[in-house]
XYZ file of N, CA and C in Angstrom:
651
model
N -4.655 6.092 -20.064
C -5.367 5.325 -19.034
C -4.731 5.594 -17.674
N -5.919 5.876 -16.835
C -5.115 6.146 -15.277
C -4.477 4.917 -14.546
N -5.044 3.629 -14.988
C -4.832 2.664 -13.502
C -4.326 3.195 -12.567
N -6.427 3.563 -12.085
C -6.292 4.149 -10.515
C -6.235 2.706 -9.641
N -6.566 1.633 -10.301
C -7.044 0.401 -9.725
C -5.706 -0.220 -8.675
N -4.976 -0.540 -10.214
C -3.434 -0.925 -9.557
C -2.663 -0.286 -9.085
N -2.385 1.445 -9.425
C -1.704 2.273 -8.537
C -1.987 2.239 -7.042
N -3.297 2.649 -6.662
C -3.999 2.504 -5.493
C -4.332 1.325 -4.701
N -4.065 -0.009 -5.198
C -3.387 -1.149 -4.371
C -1.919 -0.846 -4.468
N -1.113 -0.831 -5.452
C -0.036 -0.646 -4.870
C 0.859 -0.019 -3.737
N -0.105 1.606 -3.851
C 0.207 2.313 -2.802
C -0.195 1.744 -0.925
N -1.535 1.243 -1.132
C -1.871 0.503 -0.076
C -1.101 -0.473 0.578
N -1.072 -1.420 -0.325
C 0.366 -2.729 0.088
C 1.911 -1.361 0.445
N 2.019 -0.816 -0.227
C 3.356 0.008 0.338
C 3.627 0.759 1.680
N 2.157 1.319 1.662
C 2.260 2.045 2.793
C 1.330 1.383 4.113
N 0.663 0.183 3.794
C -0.151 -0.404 5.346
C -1.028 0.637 5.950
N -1.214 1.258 5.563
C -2.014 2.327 5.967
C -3.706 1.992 5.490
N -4.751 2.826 6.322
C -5.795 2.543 6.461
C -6.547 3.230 5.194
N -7.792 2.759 4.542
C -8.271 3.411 3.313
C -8.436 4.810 3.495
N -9.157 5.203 4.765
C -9.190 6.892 4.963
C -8.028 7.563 4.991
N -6.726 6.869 5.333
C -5.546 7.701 4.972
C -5.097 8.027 3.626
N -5.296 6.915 2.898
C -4.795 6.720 1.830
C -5.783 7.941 0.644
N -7.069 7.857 1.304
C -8.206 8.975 0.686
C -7.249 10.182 0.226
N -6.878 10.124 1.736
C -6.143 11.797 2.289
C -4.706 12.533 1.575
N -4.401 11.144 0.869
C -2.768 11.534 0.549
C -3.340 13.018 -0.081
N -2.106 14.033 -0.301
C -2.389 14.895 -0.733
C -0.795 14.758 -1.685
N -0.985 15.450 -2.952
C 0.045 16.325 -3.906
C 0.661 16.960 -3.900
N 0.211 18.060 -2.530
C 0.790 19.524 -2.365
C 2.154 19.438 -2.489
N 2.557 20.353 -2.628
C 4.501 20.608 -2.504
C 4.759 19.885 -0.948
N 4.020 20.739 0.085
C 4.560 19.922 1.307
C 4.115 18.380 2.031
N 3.866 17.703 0.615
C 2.821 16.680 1.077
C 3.463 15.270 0.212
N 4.198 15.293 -0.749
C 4.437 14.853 -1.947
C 5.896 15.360 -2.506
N 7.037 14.294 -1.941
C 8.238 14.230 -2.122
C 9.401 13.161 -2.927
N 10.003 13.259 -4.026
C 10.515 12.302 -4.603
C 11.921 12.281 -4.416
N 12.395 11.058 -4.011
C 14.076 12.014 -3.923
C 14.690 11.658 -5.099
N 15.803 12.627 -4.858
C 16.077 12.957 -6.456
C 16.364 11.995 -7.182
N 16.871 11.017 -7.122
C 17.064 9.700 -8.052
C 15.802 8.418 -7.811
N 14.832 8.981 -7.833
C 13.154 8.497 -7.352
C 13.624 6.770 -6.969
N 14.157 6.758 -5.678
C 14.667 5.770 -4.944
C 13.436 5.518 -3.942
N 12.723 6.583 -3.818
C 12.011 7.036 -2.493
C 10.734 7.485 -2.811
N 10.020 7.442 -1.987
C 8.872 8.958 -2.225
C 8.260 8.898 -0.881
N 8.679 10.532 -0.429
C 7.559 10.641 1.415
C 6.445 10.997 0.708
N 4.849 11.030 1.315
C 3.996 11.250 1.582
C 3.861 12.082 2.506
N 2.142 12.438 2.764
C 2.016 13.213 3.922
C 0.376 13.175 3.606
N -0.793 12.883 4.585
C -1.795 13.311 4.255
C -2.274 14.920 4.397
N -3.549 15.605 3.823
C -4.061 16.316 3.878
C -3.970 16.727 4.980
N -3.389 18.450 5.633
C -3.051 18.630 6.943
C -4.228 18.925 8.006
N -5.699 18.542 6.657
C -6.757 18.851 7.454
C -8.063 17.554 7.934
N -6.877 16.347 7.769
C -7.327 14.931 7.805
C -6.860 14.590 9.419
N -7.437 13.930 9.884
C -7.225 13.311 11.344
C -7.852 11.826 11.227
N -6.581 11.708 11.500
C -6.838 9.508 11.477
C -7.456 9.052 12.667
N -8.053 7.805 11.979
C -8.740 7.210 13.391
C -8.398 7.057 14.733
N -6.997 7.348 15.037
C -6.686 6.916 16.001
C -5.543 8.215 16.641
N -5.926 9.796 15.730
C -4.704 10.337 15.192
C -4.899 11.293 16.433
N -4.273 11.940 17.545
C -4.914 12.833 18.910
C -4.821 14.255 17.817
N -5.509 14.951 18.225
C -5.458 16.552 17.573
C -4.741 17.124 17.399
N -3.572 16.820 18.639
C -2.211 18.274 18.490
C -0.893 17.061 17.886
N -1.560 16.279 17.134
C 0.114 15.164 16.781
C -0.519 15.238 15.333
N 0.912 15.131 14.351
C 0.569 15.120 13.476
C 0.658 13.548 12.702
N 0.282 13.071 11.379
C 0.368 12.097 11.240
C 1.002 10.947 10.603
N 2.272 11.745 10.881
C 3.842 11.106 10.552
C 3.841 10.839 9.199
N 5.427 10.962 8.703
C 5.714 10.788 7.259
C 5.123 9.501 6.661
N 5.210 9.136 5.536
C 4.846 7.864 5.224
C 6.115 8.137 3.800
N 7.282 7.021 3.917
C 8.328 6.827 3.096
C 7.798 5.788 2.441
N 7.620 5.228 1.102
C 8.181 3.932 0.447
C 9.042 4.230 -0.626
N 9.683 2.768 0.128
C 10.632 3.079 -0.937
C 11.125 2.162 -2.480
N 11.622 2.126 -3.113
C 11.301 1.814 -4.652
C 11.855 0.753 -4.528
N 11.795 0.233 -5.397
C 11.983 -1.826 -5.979
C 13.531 -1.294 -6.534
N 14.692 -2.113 -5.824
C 15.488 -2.136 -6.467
C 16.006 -2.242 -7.680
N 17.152 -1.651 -8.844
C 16.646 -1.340 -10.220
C 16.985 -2.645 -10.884
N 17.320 -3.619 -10.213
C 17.736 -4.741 -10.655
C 16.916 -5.781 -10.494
N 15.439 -5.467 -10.265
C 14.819 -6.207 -9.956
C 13.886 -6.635 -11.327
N 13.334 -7.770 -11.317
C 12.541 -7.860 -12.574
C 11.438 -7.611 -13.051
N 10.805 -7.070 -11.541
C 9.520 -7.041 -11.330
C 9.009 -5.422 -11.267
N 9.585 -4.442 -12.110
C 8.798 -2.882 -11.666
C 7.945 -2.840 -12.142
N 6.503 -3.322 -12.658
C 5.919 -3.355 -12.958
C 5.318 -3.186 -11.588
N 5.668 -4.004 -10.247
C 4.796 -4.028 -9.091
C 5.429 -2.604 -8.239
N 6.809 -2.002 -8.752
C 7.283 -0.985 -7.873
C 6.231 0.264 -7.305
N 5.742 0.601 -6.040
C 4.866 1.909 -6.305
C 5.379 3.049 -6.642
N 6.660 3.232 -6.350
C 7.142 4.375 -6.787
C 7.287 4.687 -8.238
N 7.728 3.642 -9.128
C 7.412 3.806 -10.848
C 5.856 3.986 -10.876
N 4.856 3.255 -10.412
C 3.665 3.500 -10.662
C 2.638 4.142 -9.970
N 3.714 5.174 -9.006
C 3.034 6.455 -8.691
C 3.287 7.661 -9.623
N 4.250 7.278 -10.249
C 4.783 8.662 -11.038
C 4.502 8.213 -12.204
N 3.833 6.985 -12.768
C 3.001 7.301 -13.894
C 1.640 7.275 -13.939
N 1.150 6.919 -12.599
C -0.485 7.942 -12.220
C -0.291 9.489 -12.501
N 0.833 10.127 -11.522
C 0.942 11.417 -11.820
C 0.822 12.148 -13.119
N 1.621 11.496 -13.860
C 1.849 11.748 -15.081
C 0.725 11.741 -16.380
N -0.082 10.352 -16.506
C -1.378 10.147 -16.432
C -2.422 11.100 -16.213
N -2.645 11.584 -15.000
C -3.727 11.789 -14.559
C -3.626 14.158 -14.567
N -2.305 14.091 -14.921
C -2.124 15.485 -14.548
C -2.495 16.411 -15.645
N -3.081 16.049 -16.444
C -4.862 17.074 -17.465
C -5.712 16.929 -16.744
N -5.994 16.140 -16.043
C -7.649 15.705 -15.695
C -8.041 16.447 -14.205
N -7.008 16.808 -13.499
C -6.999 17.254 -12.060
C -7.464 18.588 -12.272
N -8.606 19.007 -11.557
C -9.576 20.262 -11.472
C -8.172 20.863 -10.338
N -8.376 22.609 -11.054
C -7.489 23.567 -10.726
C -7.974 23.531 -9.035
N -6.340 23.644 -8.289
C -6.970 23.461 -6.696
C -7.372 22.447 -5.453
N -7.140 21.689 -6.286
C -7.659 19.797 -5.720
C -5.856 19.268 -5.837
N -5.970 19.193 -4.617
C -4.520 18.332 -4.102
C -4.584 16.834 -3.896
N -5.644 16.593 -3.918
C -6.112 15.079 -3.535
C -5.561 13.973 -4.648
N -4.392 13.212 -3.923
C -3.619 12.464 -4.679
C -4.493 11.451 -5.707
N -5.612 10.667 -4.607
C -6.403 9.695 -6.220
C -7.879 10.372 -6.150
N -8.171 10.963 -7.848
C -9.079 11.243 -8.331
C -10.422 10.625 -9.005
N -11.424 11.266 -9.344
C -12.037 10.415 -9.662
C -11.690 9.810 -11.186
N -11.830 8.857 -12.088
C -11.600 8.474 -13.074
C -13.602 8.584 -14.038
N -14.615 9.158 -13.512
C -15.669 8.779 -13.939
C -16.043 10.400 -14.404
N -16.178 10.765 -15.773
C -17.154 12.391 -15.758
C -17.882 12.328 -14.938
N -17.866 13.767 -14.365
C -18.868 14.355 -13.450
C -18.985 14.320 -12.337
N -18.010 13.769 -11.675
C -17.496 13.419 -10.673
C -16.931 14.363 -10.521
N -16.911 15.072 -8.769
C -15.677 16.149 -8.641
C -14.881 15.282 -7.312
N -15.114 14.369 -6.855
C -14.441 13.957 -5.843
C -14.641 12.506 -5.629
N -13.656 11.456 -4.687
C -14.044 10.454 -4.862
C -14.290 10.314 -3.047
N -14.695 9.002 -2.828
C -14.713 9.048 -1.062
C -13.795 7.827 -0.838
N -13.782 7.280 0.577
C -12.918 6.472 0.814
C -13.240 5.181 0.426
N -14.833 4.618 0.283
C -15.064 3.294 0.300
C -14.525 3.454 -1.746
N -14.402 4.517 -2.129
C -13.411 4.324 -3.489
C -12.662 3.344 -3.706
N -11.631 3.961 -2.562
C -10.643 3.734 -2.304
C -10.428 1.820 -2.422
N -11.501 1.832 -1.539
C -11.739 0.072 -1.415
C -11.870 -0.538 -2.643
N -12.749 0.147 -3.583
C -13.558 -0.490 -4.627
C -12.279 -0.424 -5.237
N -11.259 0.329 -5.440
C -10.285 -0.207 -6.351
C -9.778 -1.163 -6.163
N -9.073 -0.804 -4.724
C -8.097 -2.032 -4.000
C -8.917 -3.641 -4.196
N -10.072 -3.729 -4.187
C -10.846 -4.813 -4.244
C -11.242 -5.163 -5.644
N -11.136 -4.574 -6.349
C -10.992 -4.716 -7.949
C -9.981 -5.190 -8.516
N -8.415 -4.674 -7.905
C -7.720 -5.563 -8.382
C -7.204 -6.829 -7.612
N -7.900 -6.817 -6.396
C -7.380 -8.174 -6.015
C -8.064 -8.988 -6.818
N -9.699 -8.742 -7.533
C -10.118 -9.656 -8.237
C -9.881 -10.238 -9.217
N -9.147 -9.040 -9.562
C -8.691 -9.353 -11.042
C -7.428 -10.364 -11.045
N -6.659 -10.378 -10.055
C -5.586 -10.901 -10.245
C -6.294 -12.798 -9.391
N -7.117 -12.607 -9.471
C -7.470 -13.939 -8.941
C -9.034 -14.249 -9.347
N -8.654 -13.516 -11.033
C -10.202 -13.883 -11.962
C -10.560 -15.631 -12.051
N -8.626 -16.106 -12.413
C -9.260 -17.374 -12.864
C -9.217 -18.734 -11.754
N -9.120 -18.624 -10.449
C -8.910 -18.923 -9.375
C -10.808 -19.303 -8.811
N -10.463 -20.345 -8.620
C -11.863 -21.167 -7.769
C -12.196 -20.422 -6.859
N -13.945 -20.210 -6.831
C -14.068 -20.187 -5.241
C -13.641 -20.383 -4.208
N -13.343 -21.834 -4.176
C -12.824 -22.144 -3.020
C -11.458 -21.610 -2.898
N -10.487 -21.251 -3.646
C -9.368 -20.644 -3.507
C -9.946 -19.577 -3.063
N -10.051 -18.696 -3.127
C -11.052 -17.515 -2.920
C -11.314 -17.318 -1.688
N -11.926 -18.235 -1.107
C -12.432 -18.023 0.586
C -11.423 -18.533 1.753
N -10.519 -19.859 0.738
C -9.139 -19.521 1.545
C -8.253 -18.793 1.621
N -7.819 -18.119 0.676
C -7.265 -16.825 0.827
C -7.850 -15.655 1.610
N -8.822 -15.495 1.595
C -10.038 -14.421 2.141
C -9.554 -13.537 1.543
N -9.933 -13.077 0.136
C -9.597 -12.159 -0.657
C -10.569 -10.946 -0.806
N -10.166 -10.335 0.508
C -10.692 -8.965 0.569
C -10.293 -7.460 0.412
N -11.066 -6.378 -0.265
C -9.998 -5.596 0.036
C -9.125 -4.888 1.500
N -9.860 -5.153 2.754
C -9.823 -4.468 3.961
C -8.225 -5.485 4.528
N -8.201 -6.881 3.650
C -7.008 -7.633 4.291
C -5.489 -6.881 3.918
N -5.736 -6.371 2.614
C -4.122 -5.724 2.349
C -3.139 -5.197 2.894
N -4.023 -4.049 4.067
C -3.543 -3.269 5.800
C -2.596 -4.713 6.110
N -3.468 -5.896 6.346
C -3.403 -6.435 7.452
C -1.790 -7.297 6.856
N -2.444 -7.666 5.876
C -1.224 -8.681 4.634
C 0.267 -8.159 4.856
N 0.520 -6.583 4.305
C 1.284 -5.925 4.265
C 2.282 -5.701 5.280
N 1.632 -5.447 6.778
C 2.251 -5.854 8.097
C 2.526 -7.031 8.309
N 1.696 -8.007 8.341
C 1.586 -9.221 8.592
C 3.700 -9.927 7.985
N 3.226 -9.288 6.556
C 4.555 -10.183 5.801
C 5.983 -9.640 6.396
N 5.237 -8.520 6.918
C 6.851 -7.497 7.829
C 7.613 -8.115 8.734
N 6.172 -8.648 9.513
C 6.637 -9.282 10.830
C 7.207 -10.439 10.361
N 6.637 -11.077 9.159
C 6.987 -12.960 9.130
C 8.354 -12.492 8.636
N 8.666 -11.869 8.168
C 10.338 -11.412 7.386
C 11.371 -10.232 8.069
N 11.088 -10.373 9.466
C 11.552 -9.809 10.771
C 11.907 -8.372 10.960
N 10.297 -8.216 10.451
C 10.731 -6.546 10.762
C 10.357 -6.084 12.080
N 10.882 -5.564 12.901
C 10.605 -4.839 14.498
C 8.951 -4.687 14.613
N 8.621 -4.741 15.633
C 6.900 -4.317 16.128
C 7.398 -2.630 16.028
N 8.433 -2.207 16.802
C 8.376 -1.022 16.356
C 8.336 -0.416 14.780
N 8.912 -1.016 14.374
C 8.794 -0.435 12.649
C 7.160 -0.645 11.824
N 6.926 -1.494 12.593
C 5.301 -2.375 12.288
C 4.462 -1.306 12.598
N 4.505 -0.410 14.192
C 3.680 0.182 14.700
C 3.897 1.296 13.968
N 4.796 2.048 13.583
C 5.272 3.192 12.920
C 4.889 3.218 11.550
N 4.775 2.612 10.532
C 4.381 2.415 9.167
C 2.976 2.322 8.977
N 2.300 1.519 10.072
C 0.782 1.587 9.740
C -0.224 2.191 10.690
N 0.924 3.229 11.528
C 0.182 4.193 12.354
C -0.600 3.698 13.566
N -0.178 2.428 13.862
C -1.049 2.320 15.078
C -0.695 3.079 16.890
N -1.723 2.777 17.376
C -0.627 3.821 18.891
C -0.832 2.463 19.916
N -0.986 1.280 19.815
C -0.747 0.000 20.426
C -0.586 -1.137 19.557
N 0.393 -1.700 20.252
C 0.595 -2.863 19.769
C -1.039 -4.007 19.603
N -1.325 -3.967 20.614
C -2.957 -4.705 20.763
C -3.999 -5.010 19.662
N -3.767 -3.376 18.958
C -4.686 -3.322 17.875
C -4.029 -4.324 16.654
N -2.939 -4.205 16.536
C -2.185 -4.877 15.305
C -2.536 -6.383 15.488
N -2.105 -6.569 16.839
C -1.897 -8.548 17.262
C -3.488 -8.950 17.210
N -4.776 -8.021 17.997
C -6.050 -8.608 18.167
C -6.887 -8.785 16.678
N -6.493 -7.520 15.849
C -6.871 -7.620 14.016
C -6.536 -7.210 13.198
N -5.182 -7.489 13.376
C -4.572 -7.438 11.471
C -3.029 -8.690 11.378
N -2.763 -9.165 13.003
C -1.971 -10.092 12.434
C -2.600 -11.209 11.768
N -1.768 -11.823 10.793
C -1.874 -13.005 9.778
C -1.009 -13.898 9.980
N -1.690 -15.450 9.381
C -0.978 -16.306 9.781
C -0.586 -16.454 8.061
N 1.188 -16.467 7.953
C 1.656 -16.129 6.921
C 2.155 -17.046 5.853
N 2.489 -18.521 6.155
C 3.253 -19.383 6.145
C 1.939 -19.787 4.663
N 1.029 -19.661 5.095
C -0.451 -20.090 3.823
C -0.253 -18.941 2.165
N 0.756 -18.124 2.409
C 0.695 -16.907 1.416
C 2.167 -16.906 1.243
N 3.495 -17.391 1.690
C 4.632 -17.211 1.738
C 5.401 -17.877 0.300
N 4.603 -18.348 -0.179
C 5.605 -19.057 -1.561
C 4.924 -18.303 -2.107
N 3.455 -18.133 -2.509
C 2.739 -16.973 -3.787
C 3.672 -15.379 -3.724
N 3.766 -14.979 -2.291
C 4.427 -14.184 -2.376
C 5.630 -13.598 -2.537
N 6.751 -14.780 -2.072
C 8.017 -14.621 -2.538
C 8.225 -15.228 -4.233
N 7.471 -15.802 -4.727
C 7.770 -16.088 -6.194
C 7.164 -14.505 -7.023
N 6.770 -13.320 -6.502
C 6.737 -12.361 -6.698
C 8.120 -11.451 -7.041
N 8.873 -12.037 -6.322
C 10.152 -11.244 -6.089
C 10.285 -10.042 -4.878
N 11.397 -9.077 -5.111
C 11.187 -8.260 -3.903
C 9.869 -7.528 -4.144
N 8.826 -7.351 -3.039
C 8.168 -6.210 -2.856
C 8.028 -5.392 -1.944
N 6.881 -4.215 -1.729
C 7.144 -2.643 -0.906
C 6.333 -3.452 -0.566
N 6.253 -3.926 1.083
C 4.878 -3.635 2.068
C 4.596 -2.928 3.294
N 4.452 -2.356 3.820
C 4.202 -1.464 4.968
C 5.387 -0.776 5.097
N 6.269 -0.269 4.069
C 6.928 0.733 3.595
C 8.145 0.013 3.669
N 8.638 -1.375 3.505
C 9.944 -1.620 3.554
C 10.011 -2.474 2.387
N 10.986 -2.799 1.959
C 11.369 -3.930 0.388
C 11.655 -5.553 1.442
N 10.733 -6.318 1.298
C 10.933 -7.613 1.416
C 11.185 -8.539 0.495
N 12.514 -9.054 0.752
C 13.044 -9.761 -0.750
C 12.683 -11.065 -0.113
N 12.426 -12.047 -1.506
C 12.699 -13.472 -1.334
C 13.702 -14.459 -0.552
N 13.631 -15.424 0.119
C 15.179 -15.685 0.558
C 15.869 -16.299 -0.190
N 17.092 -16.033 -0.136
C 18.092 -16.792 -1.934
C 18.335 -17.964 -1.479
N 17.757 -18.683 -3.004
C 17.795 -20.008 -3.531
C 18.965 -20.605 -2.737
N 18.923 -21.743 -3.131
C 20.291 -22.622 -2.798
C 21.310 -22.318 -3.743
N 21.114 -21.840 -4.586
C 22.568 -21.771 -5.770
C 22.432 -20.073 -6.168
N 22.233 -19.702 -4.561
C 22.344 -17.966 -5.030
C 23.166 -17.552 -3.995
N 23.798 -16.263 -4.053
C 24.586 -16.251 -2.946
C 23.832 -15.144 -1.647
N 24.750 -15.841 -0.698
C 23.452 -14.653 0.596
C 23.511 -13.100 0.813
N 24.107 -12.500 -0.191
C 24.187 -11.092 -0.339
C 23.557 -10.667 -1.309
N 22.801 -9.471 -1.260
C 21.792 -8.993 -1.928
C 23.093 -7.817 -2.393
């Protein structure tokens, strides 16, 4: 089984990046990097992809995430374990020549497009909030297009730099981030730290330790 569903949210929440990028990841040797004790993995999209916002002669910067610490309890959510068992997975099924990191999962299919991309990411947010009320539902605003926004959003609430913010999810102003994709976080901050550490817009945001834990990670 591929789970293109959950790989491909995972990768999304990791990297904050936009669905057409994420289309683009490519496999190639120069595109698709693990470091050697798979702590890490760079990216790189397709060198013949240009992002929405990407000028012609710039290219469209590395994209690092990096892995769930090994002491953590939770790799099940790591993307880096569950990019390298998509790879692994999926590497019979890849037509000779096709670098394109997520494939289609359907016969007859030779390619997938970006609103794919969505339909996964939006598949498993459903799933993970099958047995959850409507009305939970529309307060959360459980969409797939929010994950971009989520992913940054939790950076900033857990003090990561605007510069590191702007750099991870590729924007070229601050404006765009603050006018539509900041989140107000404080409504998602216990669901998400009872998660444990996770990858979002390419950095590990841990929980803050308990009262009877000590303040060193």
């Amino acid at each position: 089984m591929l789970f293109s569903d959950e790989s491909c949210f995972l990768i999304a929440l990791a990297t904050g990046r936009r669905r057409s990028e994420i289309h683009a990841l490519s496999i190639s040797e120069s595109c698709l990097r693990f470091a050697s004790d798979k702590s890490s993995v760079t990216l790189l999209t397709d060198p013949s992809f240009l992002a929405k916002n990407q000028l012609p002669d710039k290219g469209s910067g590395l994209i690092t995430i990096p892995a769930l610490p090994p002491t953590a309890d939770n790799q099940v959510l790591c993307p880096v374990r569950a990019l390298l068992v998509y790879l692994a997975s999926s590497a019979k099924l890849r037509s000779a020549g096709s670098s394109r990191l997520f494939i289609p999962i359907k016969k007859g299919i030779s390619d997938i497009s970006a609103k794919t991309i969505s339909t996964w990411i939006c598949n498993t947010v459903i799933l993970a909030y099958k047995s959850a009320s409507s009305e939970v539902l529309v307060k959360h605003q459980v969409k797939a297009h929010e994950v971009r926004a989520l992913a940054s959003s939790w950076n900033i609430f857990n003090s990561s730099s605007m510069s590191e913010i702007m750099s991870a999810g590729f924007w070229r102003s601050d404006s765009a981030f603050y006018n539509h994709y900041l989140r107000s976080m404080p409504l998602h901050c216990d669901n998400l730290y009872s998660l444990g550490p996770l990858v979002a817009a390419q950095h590990v945001v841990f929980p803050p330790p308990s009262d009877g834990d000590s303040a060193l990670r």
